[in-house]
């Protein structure tokens, strides 16, 4: 599916009050992507849950609803009893959305 | 301090308790132009600590936090009398309806759903701040004497306890005066109760003019007034009382131009570094005794005792 690699633009991209904040958020996304990857690889479930939890709360407020939902799914799954194999798909989905949002910021500059 | 001098023009503090740095940045940007000071706590425990330290005008509280969550913070705030009246607005996810119900049950006054709608966010914060002002006003009204506009007896009791405790801890000076209007009953009987009320208000006005911002002026009983003077030695307290005594005596009364009104004053205090070895109740008794002495010695006068100079109660050394 082609659209799954397209950059995602914040719903608040045109809000002058938010522009700087959205930029800061997307600039920091690569760092979050890294920390999600490393938490998942090292099976540090507590930190994965924390990162997912924060993204779930924050992303929608920066205009990235889909990231918020995906992060919520990951958080939920980790809470239910983490298992690397069943989590992989959800973590990949979240990472993919984050990468697309990070790419969207580059295109905006 | 008079109740009327109690107003403040400082911008209210709003404390945001949320574990997500993104939410802090976001609200800081969204509330930048509001007349408020936004303070941040990034965990429930820190939030509780800061709330107790800052006593903010409103708390914005995330429910879903690791370790100490929002419900626990809410319980902590409501259990502590110092923070119980702070309006708490809960920040919650759209779907968590049961959470909102629980939060309201625990004492939250409103909620804001994430993701934030900026207009809604601002009006709900403003509304919480209005609530805070009303609560403050009500709390203050409950401590004001209606006739004189001074603090009432309940407020006096509360402050007297605080100020005497501070003296015991820090060895600071403290003086208290009790004022009783002379022959007040005869003014009421001769000129009617409205005249008596006017005299009460007249003395209250003089007390308000002659005291400083730090003095705590109260209507203590019917025709009795009390002035707590923190950081004031008895010698200075007496000077203040003398000014009140003279102003009162010199005042012309429209309802009875030929009848002067005077007052008797009992003053007891401790100077800097003075060692006070009596309870707050015994202290008040001594003030009462001085007031009685002033009456007995002809009224319209001030009788004073300096506790730091007076022999304090000796320890039981035999």
XYZ file of C-alpha atoms in Angstrom:
427
model
C 0.000 0.000 0.000
C 1.692 3.116 -1.295
C 0.105 5.617 1.100
C 1.726 3.880 4.064
C 5.062 5.398 3.195
C 3.803 8.892 2.474
C 4.814 11.591 4.975
C 2.187 12.485 7.540
C 1.536 16.182 8.136
C 0.243 17.429 11.460
C -3.409 18.429 11.571
C -2.130 21.659 13.154
C 0.432 22.424 10.469
C -1.387 25.651 9.566
C -1.885 26.840 13.133
C 0.669 29.618 13.695
C 0.588 29.141 17.462
C 1.456 25.495 17.013
C 3.969 25.608 14.162
C 7.081 25.767 16.361
C 5.773 23.143 18.718
C 4.865 20.710 15.981
C 8.299 21.202 14.494
C 9.951 20.497 17.837
C 7.810 17.410 18.243
C 8.668 16.021 14.818
C 12.347 16.904 15.198
C 12.440 14.810 18.326
C 10.597 11.899 16.751
C 13.768 10.148 15.468
C 15.009 10.074 19.062
C 11.755 8.501 20.170
C 11.874 6.027 17.292
C 15.323 4.965 18.475
C 14.219 4.572 22.065
C 11.179 2.520 21.046
C 13.394 0.275 18.913
C 15.944 -0.220 21.641
C 13.325 -0.797 24.338
C 11.663 -3.391 22.133
C 14.923 -5.130 21.163
C 16.147 -5.302 24.752
C 12.630 -6.243 25.941
C 12.632 -3.360 28.431
C 8.889 -3.510 28.721
C 8.561 -0.856 31.403
C 10.342 1.770 29.377
C 8.521 0.761 26.195
C 5.274 1.193 28.073
C 6.312 4.619 29.363
C 7.333 5.855 25.930
C 4.142 4.515 24.362
C 2.074 6.038 27.121
C 3.560 9.484 26.630
C 3.147 9.307 22.868
C -0.443 8.221 23.261
C -1.186 11.328 25.277
C 0.936 13.766 23.330
C 0.775 12.870 19.647
C -2.919 13.683 19.114
C -2.438 17.097 20.683
C 0.260 17.809 18.123
C -2.053 16.811 15.297
C -0.992 13.165 14.940
C -4.039 11.149 15.951
C -2.876 7.984 14.234
C 0.377 7.903 16.216
C -1.593 8.361 19.404
C -3.828 5.397 18.581
C -0.924 3.169 17.596
C 0.948 4.108 20.766
C -2.167 3.342 22.805
C -2.324 -0.119 21.268
C 1.320 -0.777 22.137
C 0.847 0.463 25.697
C -2.208 -1.718 26.115
C -0.434 -4.779 24.771
C 2.563 -4.304 27.055
C 0.243 -3.911 30.035
C -1.582 -7.130 29.133
C 1.596 -9.142 29.422
C 4.414 -8.370 27.059
C 5.429 -10.887 24.513
C 7.930 -9.911 21.856
C 6.339 -11.864 19.036
C 2.781 -10.663 19.484
C 4.009 -7.123 20.055
C 6.219 -6.880 16.992
C 3.430 -5.996 14.586
C 2.036 -3.222 16.747
C 5.462 -1.772 17.471
C 6.295 -1.836 13.743
C 3.030 -0.049 12.966
C 3.815 2.639 15.524
C 7.394 3.060 14.271
C 6.223 3.347 10.699
C 3.798 6.133 11.574
C 6.490 7.962 13.548
C 8.918 7.756 10.622
C 6.304 9.132 8.251
C 5.579 12.025 10.621
C 9.294 12.710 10.983
C 9.589 12.753 7.188
C 6.650 15.124 6.989
C 8.489 17.681 9.054
C 11.496 17.655 6.720
C 9.208 18.348 3.779
C 7.692 21.286 5.567
C 10.847 23.195 6.277
C -4.089 44.011 57.900
C -7.667 44.853 57.123
C -9.695 42.429 55.091
C -10.059 45.132 52.451
C -6.283 45.357 52.136
C -6.194 41.662 51.391
C -6.689 41.825 47.617
C -3.841 40.952 45.332
C -3.170 41.783 41.707
C -0.659 39.054 41.088
C -1.310 36.640 38.253
C -2.706 33.353 39.547
C -0.547 30.238 39.497
C -1.823 27.286 37.493
C -0.016 24.033 38.250
C 0.118 21.461 35.462
C 0.753 17.899 36.649
C 1.431 15.598 33.703
C 4.125 13.039 33.060
C 4.474 14.008 29.412
C 6.879 16.813 28.528
C 4.934 17.259 25.287
C 1.802 18.205 27.175
C 3.792 20.759 29.187
C 5.143 22.389 26.063
C 1.769 22.347 24.430
C -0.099 23.957 27.306
C 2.681 26.492 27.810
C 2.173 27.585 24.191
C -1.606 27.456 24.326
C -1.863 29.417 27.571
C 0.950 31.851 26.832
C -1.351 34.835 26.427
C -3.570 34.074 29.388
C -3.087 36.175 32.547
C -1.634 33.328 34.585
C 1.674 31.774 35.608
C 2.009 28.149 34.498
C 4.092 25.894 36.746
C 5.039 22.327 35.889
C 5.272 19.027 37.689
C 6.181 15.939 35.703
C 5.035 13.310 38.167
C 2.221 12.834 40.630
C 4.556 12.945 43.618
C 6.222 16.159 42.463
C 2.796 17.608 41.704
C 1.559 16.990 45.234
C 4.707 18.483 46.700
C 4.515 21.604 44.488
C 0.795 22.043 45.127
C 1.447 22.119 48.872
C 4.314 24.531 48.412
C 2.745 26.914 45.876
C -0.975 26.634 46.745
C -1.877 27.300 43.102
C -5.162 28.874 42.003
C -5.926 25.893 39.774
C -4.433 22.451 39.177
C -4.524 20.822 35.741
C -4.138 17.137 36.437
C -3.380 14.234 34.129
C -5.093 11.096 35.400
C -3.060 8.481 33.623
C 0.431 8.704 35.147
C 2.798 5.942 36.264
C 3.402 5.371 39.986
C 1.411 8.132 41.737
C -1.501 8.556 39.315
C -3.955 11.417 39.015
C -6.548 9.847 41.295
C -4.006 9.509 44.053
C -2.906 13.133 43.568
C -6.537 14.229 43.672
C -7.104 12.331 46.923
C -3.927 13.824 48.379
C -5.016 17.354 47.432
C -8.516 16.942 48.841
C -7.306 15.320 52.078
C -5.041 18.247 52.920
C -6.956 21.290 54.223
C -4.326 23.581 52.709
C -5.005 22.319 49.172
C -8.567 20.995 49.465
C -10.187 24.123 47.967
C -7.967 24.380 44.893
C -10.089 23.740 41.799
C -8.757 20.695 39.960
C -9.357 20.286 36.240
C -8.676 16.792 35.014
C -6.941 16.123 31.705
C -8.312 12.907 30.331
C -8.555 10.835 27.191
C -11.730 11.071 25.149
C -12.883 7.568 25.888
C -12.230 7.274 29.600
C -15.725 8.114 30.798
C -15.554 6.100 34.026
C -12.318 7.924 34.881
C -14.104 11.248 34.626
C -16.878 10.049 36.913
C -14.353 8.857 39.477
C -12.450 12.140 39.210
C -15.622 14.166 39.834
C -16.448 11.940 42.796
C -13.013 12.662 44.201
C -13.571 16.404 43.905
C -12.463 17.497 40.429
C -14.554 20.403 39.121
C -14.082 19.975 35.393
C -12.261 17.991 32.745
C -10.507 18.725 29.496
C -10.204 15.958 26.949
C -7.056 15.175 25.039
C -6.285 16.046 22.316
C -6.892 19.583 23.452
C -9.321 21.872 21.746
C -7.600 25.195 22.320
C -10.687 27.343 22.739
C -12.190 24.870 25.150
C -8.925 24.572 27.033
C -8.718 28.317 27.574
C -12.309 28.837 28.644
C -12.204 25.908 31.040
C -9.023 27.207 32.646
C -10.588 30.665 32.941
C -13.694 29.178 34.473
C -11.617 27.241 37.033
C -9.818 30.462 37.953
C -13.150 32.233 38.390
C -14.220 29.424 40.684
C -11.020 29.913 42.650
C -11.757 33.620 43.087
C -15.265 32.907 44.331
C -14.064 30.302 46.798
C -11.434 32.739 48.070
C -14.016 35.472 48.407
C -16.419 33.231 50.310
C -13.691 31.978 52.604
C -12.713 35.565 53.323
C -16.286 36.727 53.868
C -16.722 34.001 56.473
C -13.881 35.624 58.392
C -15.076 39.213 58.245
C -17.234 40.955 60.795
C -20.210 42.447 58.989
C -20.653 45.608 61.061
C -17.052 46.776 61.383
C -15.545 45.263 58.229
C -12.640 44.009 60.352
C -11.664 40.354 60.788
C -13.996 38.399 63.044
C -13.337 36.396 66.193
C -12.825 33.101 64.355
C -10.109 34.675 62.257
C -8.580 36.242 65.355
C -8.380 32.856 67.112
C -6.717 31.317 64.099
C -4.152 34.093 63.677
C -3.432 34.420 67.389
C -2.499 30.762 67.466
C -0.250 31.187 64.408
C 1.470 34.312 65.650
C 2.137 33.015 69.168
C 3.526 29.817 67.677
C 5.851 31.892 65.473
C 7.098 33.795 68.522
C 7.793 30.548 70.364
C 9.748 29.250 67.351
C 11.671 32.298 66.196
C 11.866 34.591 69.238
C 10.335 37.454 67.283
C 8.583 40.364 68.986
C 4.813 40.281 69.178
C 2.305 42.577 70.822
C -1.425 42.371 71.210
C -3.909 45.039 72.236
C -7.489 44.703 73.399
C -9.632 47.813 73.108
C -12.932 48.222 74.907
C -15.216 51.198 74.297
C -15.938 53.066 77.532
C -19.569 53.247 78.675
C -20.755 51.740 75.412
C -23.992 50.532 76.944
C -24.901 54.072 77.918
C -24.351 55.262 74.327
C -26.737 52.566 73.130
C -29.256 53.363 75.840
C -29.089 57.125 75.415
C -28.830 57.532 71.632
C -30.145 54.191 70.370
C -28.511 51.157 68.823
C -27.891 52.756 65.435
C -25.706 55.308 67.256
C -23.891 52.441 68.955
C -23.320 50.774 65.591
C -21.914 54.024 64.226
C -19.464 54.186 67.122
C -18.327 50.612 66.414
C -17.800 51.559 62.773
C -16.081 54.795 63.749
C -13.559 53.004 65.939
C -13.042 50.393 63.219
C -12.232 53.193 60.760
C -9.713 54.759 63.170
C -8.119 51.374 63.822
C -7.874 50.853 60.065
C -6.182 54.224 59.588
C -3.715 53.984 62.446
C -2.525 50.406 61.956
C -0.038 49.065 59.440
C -0.470 46.460 56.730
C 1.075 43.799 58.957
C -1.311 44.385 61.884
C -4.291 42.082 62.229
C -7.341 44.094 63.295
C -10.343 42.191 64.596
C -13.681 42.757 66.214
C -13.199 40.602 69.262
C -16.671 40.836 70.785
C -19.529 43.326 71.119
C -17.633 46.556 71.801
C -14.208 44.919 72.050
C -11.527 45.066 69.404
C -8.243 43.195 69.181
C -5.106 44.144 67.291
C -2.377 41.559 66.803
C 0.881 43.344 65.975
C 3.474 40.894 64.657
C 7.132 41.949 64.812
C 6.186 44.755 67.153
C 7.635 45.316 70.635
C 5.232 46.453 73.386
C 6.747 49.975 73.425
C 5.799 50.419 69.752
C 2.435 48.766 70.307
C 1.672 51.294 73.013
C 2.485 54.198 70.687
C 0.085 52.830 68.111
C -2.619 52.412 70.755
C -2.035 55.951 72.028
C -2.666 57.287 68.520
C -5.914 55.326 68.329
C -6.929 56.473 71.801
C -6.372 60.136 70.919
C -8.089 59.925 67.529
C -11.100 58.258 69.099
C -11.325 60.859 71.847
C -11.021 63.714 69.333
C -13.644 62.331 66.964
C -16.848 64.293 66.486
C -20.018 62.191 66.339
C -22.875 63.533 64.231
C -25.526 61.744 66.315
C -24.200 63.029 69.641
C -21.888 66.015 69.057
C -21.608 66.761 72.739
C -20.743 63.251 73.795
C -17.150 62.139 73.432
C -16.373 58.447 73.042
C -13.284 56.974 74.650
C -11.726 53.558 74.912
C -9.624 51.576 77.356
C -6.611 49.597 76.167
C -4.875 46.508 77.526
C -1.548 45.763 75.858
C 0.807 42.826 76.406
C 3.795 41.990 74.249
C 7.243 40.568 74.020
C 10.344 42.333 72.664
C 12.949 40.955 70.282
C 14.551 37.799 71.640
C 12.283 37.868 74.665
C 11.646 34.544 76.251
C 7.947 33.858 76.557
C 6.998 31.090 78.863
C 3.234 31.385 78.871
C 0.511 29.869 76.772
C -1.507 31.858 74.274
C -4.479 31.639 76.634
C -2.493 32.988 79.601
C -1.200 35.759 77.358
C -4.773 36.782 76.546
C -5.693 36.676 80.232
C -2.911 39.154 80.954
C -4.259 41.444 78.232
C -7.662 41.208 79.830
C -6.179 42.054 83.222
C -4.499 45.146 81.756
C -7.751 46.178 80.153
C -9.475 45.822 83.500
C -6.694 47.875 85.095
C -7.207 50.627 82.499
C -10.916 50.684 83.331
C -10.233 50.760 87.042
C -7.673 53.543 86.698
C -10.195 55.863 85.100
C -10.673 54.594 81.500
C -9.438 56.363 78.344
C -5.947 54.995 78.928
C -3.470 52.312 77.894
C -2.021 49.774 80.328
C 0.919 47.716 79.116
C 3.046 44.747 80.189
C 6.289 43.699 78.545
C 6.556 39.953 78.982
C 10.269 39.904 78.118
C 10.977 42.262 81.037
C 8.552 40.636 83.396
C 9.724 37.713 85.482
C 8.894 34.658 83.477
C 7.698 31.517 85.154
C 10.622 29.674 86.696
C 11.335 26.102 85.871
C 10.597 23.669 88.667
C 14.038 23.643 90.233
C 12.734 23.780 93.789
